[in-house]
Coordinates of C-alpha atoms in Angstrom, one line a residue:
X1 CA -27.9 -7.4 -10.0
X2 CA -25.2 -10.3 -10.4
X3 CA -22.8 -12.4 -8.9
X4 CA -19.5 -12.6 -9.4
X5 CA -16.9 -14.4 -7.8
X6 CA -14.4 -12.0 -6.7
X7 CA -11.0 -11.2 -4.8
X8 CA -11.5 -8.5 -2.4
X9 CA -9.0 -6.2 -4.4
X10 CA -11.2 -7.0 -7.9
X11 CA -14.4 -6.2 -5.6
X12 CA -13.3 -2.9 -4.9
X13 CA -12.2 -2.4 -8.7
X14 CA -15.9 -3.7 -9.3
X15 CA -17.3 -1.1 -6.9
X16 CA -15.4 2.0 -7.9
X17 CA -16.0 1.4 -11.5
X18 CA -20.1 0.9 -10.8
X19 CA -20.0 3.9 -8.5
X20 CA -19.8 5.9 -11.4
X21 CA -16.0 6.5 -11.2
X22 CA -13.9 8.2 -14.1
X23 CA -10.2 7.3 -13.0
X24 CA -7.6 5.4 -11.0
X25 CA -4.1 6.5 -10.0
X26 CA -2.0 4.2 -8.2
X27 CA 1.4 2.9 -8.2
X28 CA 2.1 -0.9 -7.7
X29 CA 2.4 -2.1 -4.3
X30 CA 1.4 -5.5 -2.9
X31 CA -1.6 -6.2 -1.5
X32 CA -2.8 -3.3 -3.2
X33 CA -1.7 -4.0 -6.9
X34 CA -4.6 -5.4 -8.5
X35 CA -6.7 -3.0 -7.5
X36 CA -6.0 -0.9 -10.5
X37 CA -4.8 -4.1 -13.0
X38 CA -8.6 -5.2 -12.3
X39 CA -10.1 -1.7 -13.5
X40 CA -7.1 -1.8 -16.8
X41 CA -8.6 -5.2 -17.8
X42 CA -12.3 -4.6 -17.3
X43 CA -14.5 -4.5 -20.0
X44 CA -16.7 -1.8 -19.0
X45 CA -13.5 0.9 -17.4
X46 CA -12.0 0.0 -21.4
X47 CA -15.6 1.6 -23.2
X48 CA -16.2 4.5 -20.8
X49 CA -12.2 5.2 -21.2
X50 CA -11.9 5.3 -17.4
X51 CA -8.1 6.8 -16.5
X52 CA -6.5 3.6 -15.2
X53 CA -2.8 4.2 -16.4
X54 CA 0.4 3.8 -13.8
X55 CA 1.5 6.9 -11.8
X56 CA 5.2 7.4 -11.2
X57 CA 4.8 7.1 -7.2
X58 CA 2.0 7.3 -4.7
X59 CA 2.5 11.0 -4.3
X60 CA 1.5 12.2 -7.7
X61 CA -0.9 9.2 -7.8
X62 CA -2.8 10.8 -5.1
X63 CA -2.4 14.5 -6.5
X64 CA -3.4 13.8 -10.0
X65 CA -6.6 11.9 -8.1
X66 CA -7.3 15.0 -6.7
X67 CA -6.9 17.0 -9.7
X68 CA -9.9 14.7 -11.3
X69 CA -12.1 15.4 -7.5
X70 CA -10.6 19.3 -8.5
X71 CA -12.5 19.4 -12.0
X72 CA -15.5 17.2 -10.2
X73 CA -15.1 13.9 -11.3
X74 CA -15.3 10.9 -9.5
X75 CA -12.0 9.3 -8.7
X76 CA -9.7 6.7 -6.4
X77 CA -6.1 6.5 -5.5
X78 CA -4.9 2.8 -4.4
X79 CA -1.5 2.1 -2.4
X80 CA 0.2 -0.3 0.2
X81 CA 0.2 1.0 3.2
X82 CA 4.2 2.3 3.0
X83 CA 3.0 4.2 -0.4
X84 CA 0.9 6.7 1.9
X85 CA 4.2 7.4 3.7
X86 CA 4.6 8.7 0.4
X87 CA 1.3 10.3 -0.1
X88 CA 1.1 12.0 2.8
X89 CA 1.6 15.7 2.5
X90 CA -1.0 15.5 -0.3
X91 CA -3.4 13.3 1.6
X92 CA -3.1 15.5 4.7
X93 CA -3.6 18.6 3.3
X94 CA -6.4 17.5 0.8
X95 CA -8.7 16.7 4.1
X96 CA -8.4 20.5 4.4
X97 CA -8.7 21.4 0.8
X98 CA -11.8 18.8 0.8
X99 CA -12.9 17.4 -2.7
X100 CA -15.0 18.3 -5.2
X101 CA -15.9 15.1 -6.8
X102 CA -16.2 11.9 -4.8
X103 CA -12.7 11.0 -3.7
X104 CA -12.0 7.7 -2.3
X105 CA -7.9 6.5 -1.1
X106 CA -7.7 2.8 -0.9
X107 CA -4.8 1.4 1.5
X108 CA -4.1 -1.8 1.9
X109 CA -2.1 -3.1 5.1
X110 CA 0.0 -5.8 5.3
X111 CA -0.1 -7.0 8.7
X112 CA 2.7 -10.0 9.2
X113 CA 4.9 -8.1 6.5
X114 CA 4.4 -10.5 4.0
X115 CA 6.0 -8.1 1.1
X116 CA 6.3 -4.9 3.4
X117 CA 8.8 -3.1 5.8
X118 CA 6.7 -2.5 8.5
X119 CA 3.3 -3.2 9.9
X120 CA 1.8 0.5 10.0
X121 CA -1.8 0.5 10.3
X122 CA -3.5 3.1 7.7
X123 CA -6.8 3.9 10.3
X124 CA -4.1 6.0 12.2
X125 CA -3.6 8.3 9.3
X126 CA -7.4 8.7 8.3
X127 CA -7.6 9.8 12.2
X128 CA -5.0 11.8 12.3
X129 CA -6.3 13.4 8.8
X130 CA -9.3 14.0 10.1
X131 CA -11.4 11.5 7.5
X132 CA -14.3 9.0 7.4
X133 CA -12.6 5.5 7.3
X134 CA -14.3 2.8 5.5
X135 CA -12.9 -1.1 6.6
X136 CA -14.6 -4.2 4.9
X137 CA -15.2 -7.2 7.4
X138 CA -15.5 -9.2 3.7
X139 CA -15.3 -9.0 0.3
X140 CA -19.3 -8.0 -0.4
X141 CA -18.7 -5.1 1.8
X142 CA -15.3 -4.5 0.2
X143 CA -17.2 -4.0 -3.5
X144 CA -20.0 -2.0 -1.3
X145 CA -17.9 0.6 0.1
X146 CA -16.2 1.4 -2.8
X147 CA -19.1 1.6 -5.0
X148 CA -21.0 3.8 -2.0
X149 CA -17.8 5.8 -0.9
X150 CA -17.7 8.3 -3.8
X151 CA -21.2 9.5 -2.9
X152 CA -20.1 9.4 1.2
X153 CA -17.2 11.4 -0.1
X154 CA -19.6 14.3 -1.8
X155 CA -21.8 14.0 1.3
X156 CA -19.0 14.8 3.8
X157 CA -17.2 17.0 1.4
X158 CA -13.7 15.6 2.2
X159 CA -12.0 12.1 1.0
X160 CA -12.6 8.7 2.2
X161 CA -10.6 6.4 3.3
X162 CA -11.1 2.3 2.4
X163 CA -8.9 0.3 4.3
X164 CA -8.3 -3.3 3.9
X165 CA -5.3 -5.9 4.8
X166 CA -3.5 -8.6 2.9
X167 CA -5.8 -11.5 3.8
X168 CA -9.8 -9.7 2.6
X169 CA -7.0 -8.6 -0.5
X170 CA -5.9 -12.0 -2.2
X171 CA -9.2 -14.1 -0.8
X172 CA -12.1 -14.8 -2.8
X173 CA -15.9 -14.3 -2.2
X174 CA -19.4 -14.4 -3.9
X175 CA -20.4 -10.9 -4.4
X176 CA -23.7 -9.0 -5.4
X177 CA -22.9 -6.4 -7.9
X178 CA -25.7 -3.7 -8.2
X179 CA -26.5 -1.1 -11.0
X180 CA -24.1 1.1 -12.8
X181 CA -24.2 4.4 -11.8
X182 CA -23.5 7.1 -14.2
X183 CA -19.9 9.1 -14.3
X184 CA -20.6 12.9 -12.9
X185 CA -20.2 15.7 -15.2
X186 CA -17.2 18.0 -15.1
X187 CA -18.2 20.9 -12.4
X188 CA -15.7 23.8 -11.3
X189 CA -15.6 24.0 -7.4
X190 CA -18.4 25.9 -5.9
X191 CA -15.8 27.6 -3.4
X192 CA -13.4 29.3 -5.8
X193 CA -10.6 29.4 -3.1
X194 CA -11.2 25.7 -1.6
X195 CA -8.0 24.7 -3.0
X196 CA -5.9 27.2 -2.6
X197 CA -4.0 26.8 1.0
X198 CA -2.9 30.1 1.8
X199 CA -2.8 30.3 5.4
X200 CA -5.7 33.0 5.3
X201 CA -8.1 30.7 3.6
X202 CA -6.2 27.2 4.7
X203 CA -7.3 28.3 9.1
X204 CA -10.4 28.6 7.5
X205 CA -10.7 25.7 5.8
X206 CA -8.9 23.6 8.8
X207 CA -11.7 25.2 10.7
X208 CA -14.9 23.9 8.5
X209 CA -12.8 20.1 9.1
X210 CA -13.1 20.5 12.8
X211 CA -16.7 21.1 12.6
X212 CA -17.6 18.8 10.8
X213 CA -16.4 15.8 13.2
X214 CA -19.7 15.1 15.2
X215 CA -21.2 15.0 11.7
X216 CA -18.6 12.5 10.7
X217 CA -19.3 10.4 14.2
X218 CA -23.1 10.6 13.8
X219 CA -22.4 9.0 10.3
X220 CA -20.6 6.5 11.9
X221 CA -23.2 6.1 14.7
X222 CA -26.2 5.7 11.7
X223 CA -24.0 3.5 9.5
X224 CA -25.1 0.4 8.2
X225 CA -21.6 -1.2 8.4
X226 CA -21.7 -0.8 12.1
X227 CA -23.6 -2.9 13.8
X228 CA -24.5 -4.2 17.9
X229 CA -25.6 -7.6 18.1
X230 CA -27.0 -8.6 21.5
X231 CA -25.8 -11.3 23.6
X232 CA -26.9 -12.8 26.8
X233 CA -23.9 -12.9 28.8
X234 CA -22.5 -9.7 29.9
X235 CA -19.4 -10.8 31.9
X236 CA -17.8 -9.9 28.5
X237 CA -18.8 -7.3 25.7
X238 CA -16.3 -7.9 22.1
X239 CA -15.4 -5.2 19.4
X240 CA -14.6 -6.5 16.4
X241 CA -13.4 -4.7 13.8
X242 CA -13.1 -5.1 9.4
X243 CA -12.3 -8.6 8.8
X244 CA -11.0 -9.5 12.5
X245 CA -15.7 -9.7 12.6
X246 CA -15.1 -12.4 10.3
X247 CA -12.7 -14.5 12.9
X248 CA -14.9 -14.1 15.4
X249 CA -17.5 -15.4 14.0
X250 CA -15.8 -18.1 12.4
X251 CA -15.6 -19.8 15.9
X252 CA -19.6 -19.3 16.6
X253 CA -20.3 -20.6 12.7
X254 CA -24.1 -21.4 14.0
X255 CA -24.2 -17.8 15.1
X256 CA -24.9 -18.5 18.5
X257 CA -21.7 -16.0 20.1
X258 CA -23.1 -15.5 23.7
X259 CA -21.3 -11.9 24.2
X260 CA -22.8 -8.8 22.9
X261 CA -20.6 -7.9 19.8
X262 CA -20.0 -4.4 18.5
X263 CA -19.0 -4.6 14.7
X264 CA -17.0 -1.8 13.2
X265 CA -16.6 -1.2 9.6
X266 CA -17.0 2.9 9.9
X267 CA -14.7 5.4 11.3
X268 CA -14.8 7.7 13.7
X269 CA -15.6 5.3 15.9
X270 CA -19.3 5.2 17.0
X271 CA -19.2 6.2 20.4
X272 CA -22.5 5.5 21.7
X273 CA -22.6 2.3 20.7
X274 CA -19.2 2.1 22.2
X275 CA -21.1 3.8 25.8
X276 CA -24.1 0.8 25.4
X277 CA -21.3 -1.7 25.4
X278 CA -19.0 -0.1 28.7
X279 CA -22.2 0.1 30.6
X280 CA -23.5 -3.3 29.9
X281 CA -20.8 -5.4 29.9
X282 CA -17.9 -6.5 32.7
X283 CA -15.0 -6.1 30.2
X284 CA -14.3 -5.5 26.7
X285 CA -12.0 -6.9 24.2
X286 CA -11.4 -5.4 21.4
X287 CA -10.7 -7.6 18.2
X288 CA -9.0 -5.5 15.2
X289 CA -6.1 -6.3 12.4
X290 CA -3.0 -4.0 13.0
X291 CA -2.8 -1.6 15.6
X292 CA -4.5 -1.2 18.6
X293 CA -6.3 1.6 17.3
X294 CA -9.8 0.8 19.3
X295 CA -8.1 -0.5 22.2
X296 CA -5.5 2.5 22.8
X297 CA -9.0 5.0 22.4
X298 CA -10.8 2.9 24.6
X299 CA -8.7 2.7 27.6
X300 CA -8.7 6.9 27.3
X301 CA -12.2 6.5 27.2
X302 CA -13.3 4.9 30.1
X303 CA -10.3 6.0 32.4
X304 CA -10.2 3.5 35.6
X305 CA -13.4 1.9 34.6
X306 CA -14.1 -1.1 32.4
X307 CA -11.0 -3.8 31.9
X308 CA -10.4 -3.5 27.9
X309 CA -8.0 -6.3 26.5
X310 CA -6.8 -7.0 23.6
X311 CA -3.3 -6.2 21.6
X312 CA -1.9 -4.3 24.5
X313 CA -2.4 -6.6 27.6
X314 CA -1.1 -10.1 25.5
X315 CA -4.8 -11.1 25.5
X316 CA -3.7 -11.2 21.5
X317 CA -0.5 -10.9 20.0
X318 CA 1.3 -7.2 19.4
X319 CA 2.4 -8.3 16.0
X320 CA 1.6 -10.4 13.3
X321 CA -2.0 -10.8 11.2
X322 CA -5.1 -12.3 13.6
X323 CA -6.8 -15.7 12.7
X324 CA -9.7 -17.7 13.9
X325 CA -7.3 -19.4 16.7
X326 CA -6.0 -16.2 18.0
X327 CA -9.3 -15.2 19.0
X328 CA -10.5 -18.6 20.3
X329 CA -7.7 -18.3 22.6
X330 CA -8.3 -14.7 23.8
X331 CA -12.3 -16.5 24.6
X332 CA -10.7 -18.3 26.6
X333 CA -11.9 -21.5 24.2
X334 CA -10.2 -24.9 23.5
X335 CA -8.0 -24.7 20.3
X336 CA -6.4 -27.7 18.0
X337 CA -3.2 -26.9 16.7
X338 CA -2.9 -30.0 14.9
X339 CA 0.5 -32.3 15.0
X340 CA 3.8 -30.0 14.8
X341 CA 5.4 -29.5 11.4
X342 CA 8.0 -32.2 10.0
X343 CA 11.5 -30.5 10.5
X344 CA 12.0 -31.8 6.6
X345 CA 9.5 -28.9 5.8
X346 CA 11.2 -25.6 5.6
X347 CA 10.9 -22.3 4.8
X348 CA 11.9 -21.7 1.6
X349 CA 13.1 -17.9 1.4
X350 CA 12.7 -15.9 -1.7
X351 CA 15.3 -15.7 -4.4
X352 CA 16.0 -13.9 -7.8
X353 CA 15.1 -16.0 -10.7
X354 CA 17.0 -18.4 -12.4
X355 CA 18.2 -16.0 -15.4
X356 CA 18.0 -12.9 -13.8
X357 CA 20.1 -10.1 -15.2
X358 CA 20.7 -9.0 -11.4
X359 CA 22.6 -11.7 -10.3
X360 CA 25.3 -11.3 -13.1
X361 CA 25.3 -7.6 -11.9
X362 CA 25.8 -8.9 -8.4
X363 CA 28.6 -11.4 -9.2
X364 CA 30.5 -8.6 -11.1
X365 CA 30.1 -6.6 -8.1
X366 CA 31.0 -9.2 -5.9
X367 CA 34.5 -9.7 -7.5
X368 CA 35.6 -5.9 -7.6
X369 CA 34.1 -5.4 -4.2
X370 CA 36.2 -7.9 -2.9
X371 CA 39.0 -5.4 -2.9
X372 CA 37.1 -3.2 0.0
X373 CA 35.6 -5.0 1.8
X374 CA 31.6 -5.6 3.3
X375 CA 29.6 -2.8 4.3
X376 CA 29.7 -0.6 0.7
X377 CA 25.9 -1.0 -0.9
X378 CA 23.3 0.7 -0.4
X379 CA 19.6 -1.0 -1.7
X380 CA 16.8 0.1 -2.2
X381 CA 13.2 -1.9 -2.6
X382 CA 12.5 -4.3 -5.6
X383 CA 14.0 -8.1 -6.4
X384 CA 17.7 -6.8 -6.8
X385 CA 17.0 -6.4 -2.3
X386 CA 17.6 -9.8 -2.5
X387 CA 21.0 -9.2 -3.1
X388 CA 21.1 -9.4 0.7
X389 CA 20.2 -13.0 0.9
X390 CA 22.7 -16.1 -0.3
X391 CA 24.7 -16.8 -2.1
X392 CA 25.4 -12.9 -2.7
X393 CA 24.9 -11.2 0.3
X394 CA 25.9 -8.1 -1.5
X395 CA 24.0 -5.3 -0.2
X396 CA 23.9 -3.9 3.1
X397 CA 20.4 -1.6 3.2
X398 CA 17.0 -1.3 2.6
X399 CA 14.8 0.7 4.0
X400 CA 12.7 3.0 1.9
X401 CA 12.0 3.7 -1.5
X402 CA 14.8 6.0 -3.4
X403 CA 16.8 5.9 0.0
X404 CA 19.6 3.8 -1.8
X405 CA 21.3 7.0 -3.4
X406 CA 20.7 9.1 -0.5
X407 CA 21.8 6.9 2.1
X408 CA 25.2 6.2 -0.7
X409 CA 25.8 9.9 -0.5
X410 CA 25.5 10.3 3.3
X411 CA 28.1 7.6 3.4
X412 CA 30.7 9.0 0.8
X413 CA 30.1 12.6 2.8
X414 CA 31.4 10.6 5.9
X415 CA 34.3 9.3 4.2
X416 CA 33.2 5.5 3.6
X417 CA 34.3 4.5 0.1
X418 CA 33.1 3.5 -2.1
X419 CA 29.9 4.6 -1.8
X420 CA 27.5 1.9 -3.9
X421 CA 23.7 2.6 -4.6
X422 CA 21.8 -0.3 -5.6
X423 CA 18.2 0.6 -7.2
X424 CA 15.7 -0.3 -10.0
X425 CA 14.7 1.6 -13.2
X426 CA 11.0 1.9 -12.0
X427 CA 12.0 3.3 -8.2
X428 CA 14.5 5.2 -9.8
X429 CA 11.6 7.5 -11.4
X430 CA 9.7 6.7 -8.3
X431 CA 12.1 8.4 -5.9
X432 CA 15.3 8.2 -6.7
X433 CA 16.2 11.2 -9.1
X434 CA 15.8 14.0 -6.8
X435 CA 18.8 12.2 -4.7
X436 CA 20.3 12.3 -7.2
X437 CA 20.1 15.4 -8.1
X438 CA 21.6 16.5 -4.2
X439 CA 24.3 13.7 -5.2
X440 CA 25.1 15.8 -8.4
X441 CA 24.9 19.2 -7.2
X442 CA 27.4 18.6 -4.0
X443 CA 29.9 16.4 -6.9
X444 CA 29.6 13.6 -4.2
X445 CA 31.6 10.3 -5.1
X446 CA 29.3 7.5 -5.3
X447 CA 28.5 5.4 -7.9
X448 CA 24.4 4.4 -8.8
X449 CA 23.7 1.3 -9.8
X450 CA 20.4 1.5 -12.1
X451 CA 19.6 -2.1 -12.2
X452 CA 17.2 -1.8 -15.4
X453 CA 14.6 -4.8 -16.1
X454 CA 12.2 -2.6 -17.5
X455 CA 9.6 -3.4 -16.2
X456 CA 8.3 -2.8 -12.1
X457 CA 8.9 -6.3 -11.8
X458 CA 8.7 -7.3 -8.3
X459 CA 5.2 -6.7 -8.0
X460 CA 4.0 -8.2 -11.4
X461 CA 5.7 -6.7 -14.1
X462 CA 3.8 -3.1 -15.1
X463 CA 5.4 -0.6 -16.8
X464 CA 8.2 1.2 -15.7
X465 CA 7.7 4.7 -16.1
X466 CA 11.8 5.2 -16.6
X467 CA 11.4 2.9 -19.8
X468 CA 13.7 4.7 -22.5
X469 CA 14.7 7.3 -20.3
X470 CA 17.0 6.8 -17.9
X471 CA 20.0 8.1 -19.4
X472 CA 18.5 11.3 -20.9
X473 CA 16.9 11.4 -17.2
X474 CA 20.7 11.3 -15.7
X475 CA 22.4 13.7 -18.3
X476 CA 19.7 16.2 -17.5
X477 CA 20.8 16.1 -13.6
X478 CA 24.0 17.2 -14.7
X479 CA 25.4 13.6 -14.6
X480 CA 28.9 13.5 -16.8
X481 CA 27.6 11.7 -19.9
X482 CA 31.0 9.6 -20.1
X483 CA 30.2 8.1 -16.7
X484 CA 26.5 6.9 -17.9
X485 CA 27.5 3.4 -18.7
X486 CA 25.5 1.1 -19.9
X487 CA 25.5 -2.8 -20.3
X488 CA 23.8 -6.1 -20.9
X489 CA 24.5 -8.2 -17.4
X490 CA 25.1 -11.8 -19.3
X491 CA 27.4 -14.6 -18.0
X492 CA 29.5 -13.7 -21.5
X493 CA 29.8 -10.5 -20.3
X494 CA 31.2 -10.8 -16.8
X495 CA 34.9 -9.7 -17.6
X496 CA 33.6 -6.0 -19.5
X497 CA 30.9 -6.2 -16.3
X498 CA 34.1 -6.4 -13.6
X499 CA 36.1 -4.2 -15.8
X500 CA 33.3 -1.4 -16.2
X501 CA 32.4 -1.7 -11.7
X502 CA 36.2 -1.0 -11.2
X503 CA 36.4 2.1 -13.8
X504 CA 33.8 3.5 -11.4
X505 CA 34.5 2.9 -8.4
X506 CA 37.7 4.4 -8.7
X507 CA 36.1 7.4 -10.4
X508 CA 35.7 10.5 -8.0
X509 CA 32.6 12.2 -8.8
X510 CA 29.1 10.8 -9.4
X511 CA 28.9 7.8 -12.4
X512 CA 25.7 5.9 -13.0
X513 CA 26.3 1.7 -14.2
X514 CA 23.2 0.7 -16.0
X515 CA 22.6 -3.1 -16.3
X516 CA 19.9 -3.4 -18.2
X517 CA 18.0 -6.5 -19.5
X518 CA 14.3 -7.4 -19.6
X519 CA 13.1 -9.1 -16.6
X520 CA 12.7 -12.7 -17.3
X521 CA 9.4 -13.4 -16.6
X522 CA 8.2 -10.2 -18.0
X523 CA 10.2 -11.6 -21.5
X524 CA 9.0 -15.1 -20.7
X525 CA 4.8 -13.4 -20.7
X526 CA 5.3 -11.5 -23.5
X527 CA 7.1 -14.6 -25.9
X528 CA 4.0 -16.6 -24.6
X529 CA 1.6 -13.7 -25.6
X530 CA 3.0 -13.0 -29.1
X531 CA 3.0 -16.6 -29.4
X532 CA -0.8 -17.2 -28.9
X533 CA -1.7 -14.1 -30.7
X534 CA 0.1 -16.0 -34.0
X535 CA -1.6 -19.0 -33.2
X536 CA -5.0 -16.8 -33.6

């Protein structure tokens, strides 16, 4: 056993690759990107030639995952929350199809939307799927679950879920790391037909997951992760649950908290320690980061009986991440604030960087746009959404990945024109070719914007998986190959820029405008890199 000081994203990287685990497939997504850039870089993943390469989107991260649990290898798929949007049929249906070799997902939530559309909390798909749902309280148990999940995963014959949020994501922590267990051996599915969801065998299979529920809850129920402390004062009972346990006891650091405190790290909830609390204790509130998950169940449970607070009755806030202060207040304990901010401090909101080959695409654009009017882009997710912000103020949408071109085409089929789609090379091949492909077979008039950095830069710069073939990619639609146009967005090349946006816009049918230069900072990492490597 040894230490190492870890983020709670490199802890899970840590655990999955000493729980014997033979490949990662994820797409980037913050809080969740490092996850898999950990497990690329590590010493150990490198010699046992553990899969670690960049999927093309969530969805076929998660399928090719399950192809690995399929041939009974030990495997994980990481995502942002939004990504198992994305994931979703396959996850769903693979808690019916179960697993073979150990299967983990790992979600990470962003609660407070720090780089995200939405707050959606991930425990609510692992219930609804059916799952065991693993969530850390701290980085230790982070590396734990993930090293201990795969064999959870084999025991309960369906995969697990490990949920963590932005905060146990990008903060460090001391953590033990144990033995390295050995990969499993390839092993064809004892049920032949497990996989195969016909509805014959998929009733039956649906069947075996209802079953096995009270197994999954007496897991909970015996799980070290879940845990009732005793307190002395009953006039209040507390729930905590993942790293909200943390808060807590950040506000009783001598230990000394005088309510009885149910910790829960393991889903489904464990309901008889949930019963100990209700009868022991006046009311309840229920501590947790996201929705109110616990709280919502709760108030089901006991009907008209005990008083449960929390996200739901303002005890805590609907929205937002949960601190230390949040709960002191909901204790009904005195908080410092500290003095107010000085107005001269301000937010500082992102912007593209100095350089960027976007904002000469967004100038050009700007200029022939002028001639239509606001109200004509369509975005989709990367830097180039921020577009929306000063001094461009270009583009007018942005709301899920690959949605730029669709949302383009719904417009031009109501007769708002021109039609603009905004989108990067890497969501491109994420989820933008198969609108694309509806934009081209109905010969809709909108012109698609590819704004090519090469590179998936907004979340670190990882390989695109449209480098080199973007163009091929579009011909092969059936995109006219004299409307694939392709340019260098430089200051020097504004007037051909302008001239090339108005060519297309006035061009009735489907053209694709391809700015493409390396994103800077990518360029900037790799001069510094060749640079060193000289030096050496």
């Amino acid at each position: 056993m040894h230490k190492q000081l870890l983020l709670g994203v490199e802890a899970i990287g840590q655990g999955a690759i000493d729980g014997g685990m033979s490949g990662v497939y994820a797409y980037p997504g913050t809080p969740s990107t490092e996850i898999t850039e950990y497990i690329q870089e590590n010493k150990l993943a490198i010699e046992r030639g553990l899969h670690s390469k960049w999927s093309a989107n969530e969805k076929t991260a998660y399928e090719t995952a399950l192809g690995m649990s399929y041939a009974g290898k030990r495997t994980m798929a990481c995502m942002k929350h939004v990504g198992l949007n994305v994931a979703a049929d396959a996850f769903i249906n693979s808690a019916i199809t179960g697993v073979n070799g150990g299967f983990i997902v790992t979600v990470a939530d962003d609660p407070s939307m720090h780089s995200s559309q939405n707050e959606q909390d991930s425990r609510y798909y692992g219930k609804f799927a059916m799952i065991p749902v693993l969530e850390p309280s701290n980085q230790q148990e982070a590396y734990d679950m993930a090293r201990e999940g795969f064999e959870l995963s084999e025991k309960t014959g369906v995969p697990v879920m490990l949920r963590i949020t932005t905060r146990l994501a990008h903060s460090r922590a001391g953590v033990d790391c144990k033995a390295v267990l050995d990969e499993n051996r390839t092993a064809m599915p004892q049920d032949a037909r497990q996989f195969v969801l016909l509805p014959g065998i998929a009733r039956r299979r649906y069947k075996l997951l209802l079953e096995k529920q009270a197994a999954f809850v007496k897991l909970s129920e015996e799980s070290k992760y879940n845990n009732y402390y005793e307190g002395e004062e009953k006039s209040l009972g507390i729930i905590s649950c993942g790293i909200a346990y943390n808060y807590l006891m950040e506000n009783y650091p001598e230990g000394d908290c005088p309510y009885p405190v149910l910790k829960i790290s393991q889903y489904p909830i464990p309901e008889e320690q949930v019963r100990k609390m209700e009868a022991e204790c006046d009311e309840i509130l229920v501590l947790e980061e996201g929705y109110p998950l616990v709280e919502e169940h709760l108030k089901d449970f006991f009907g008209k009986g005990t008083q449960v607070k929390g996200r739901l009755d303002g005890s805590l806030p609907r929205d937002g991440e949960l601190n230390p202060d949040l709960i002191a207040k909901a204790l009904g304990k005195d908080t410092s604030t500290g003095p107010d901010v000085p107005g001269l401090v301000a937010n500082r909101p992102p912007a593209l960087c100095q350089g960027c080959g976007h904002q000469d695409a967004y100038e050009a654009m700007n200029e022939v746009l002028a001639d239509y009017g606001k109200g004509h882009v369509f975005s989709d997710i990367g830097c180039y959404t921020l577009g929306a912000l000063p001094p461009y103020e270009t583009i007018n949408s942005c709301v899920d990945m690959g949605a730029s071109i669709t949302m383009a085409k719904g417009a031009s089929d109501a007769g708002l024109l021109p039609a603009v789609a905004v989108i990067g090379d890497s969501t491109f091949a994420h989820s933008g070719i198969t609108g694309l492909l509806d934009a081209v077979n109905e010969k809709a008039n909108i012109t698609v914007v590819i704004s090519d950095n090469e590179s998936v830069s907004m979340t670190g710069g990882q390989d695109s998986s449209a480098q080199g073939k973007i163009e091929s990619i579009c011909q092969g639609l059936g995109v006219d190959p004299e409307h694939i146009r392709v340019i260098v967005p430089l200051k020097k090349n504004h007037e051909e820029l302008v001239k090339l946006f108005r060519e297309e816009l006035a061009y009735e049918g489907v053209s694709i405008i391809i700015p493409r230069r390396e994103c800077i900072q990518r360029a900037s990492r790799r001069k510094r890199n060749l640079k060193r490597h000289a030096n050496h």
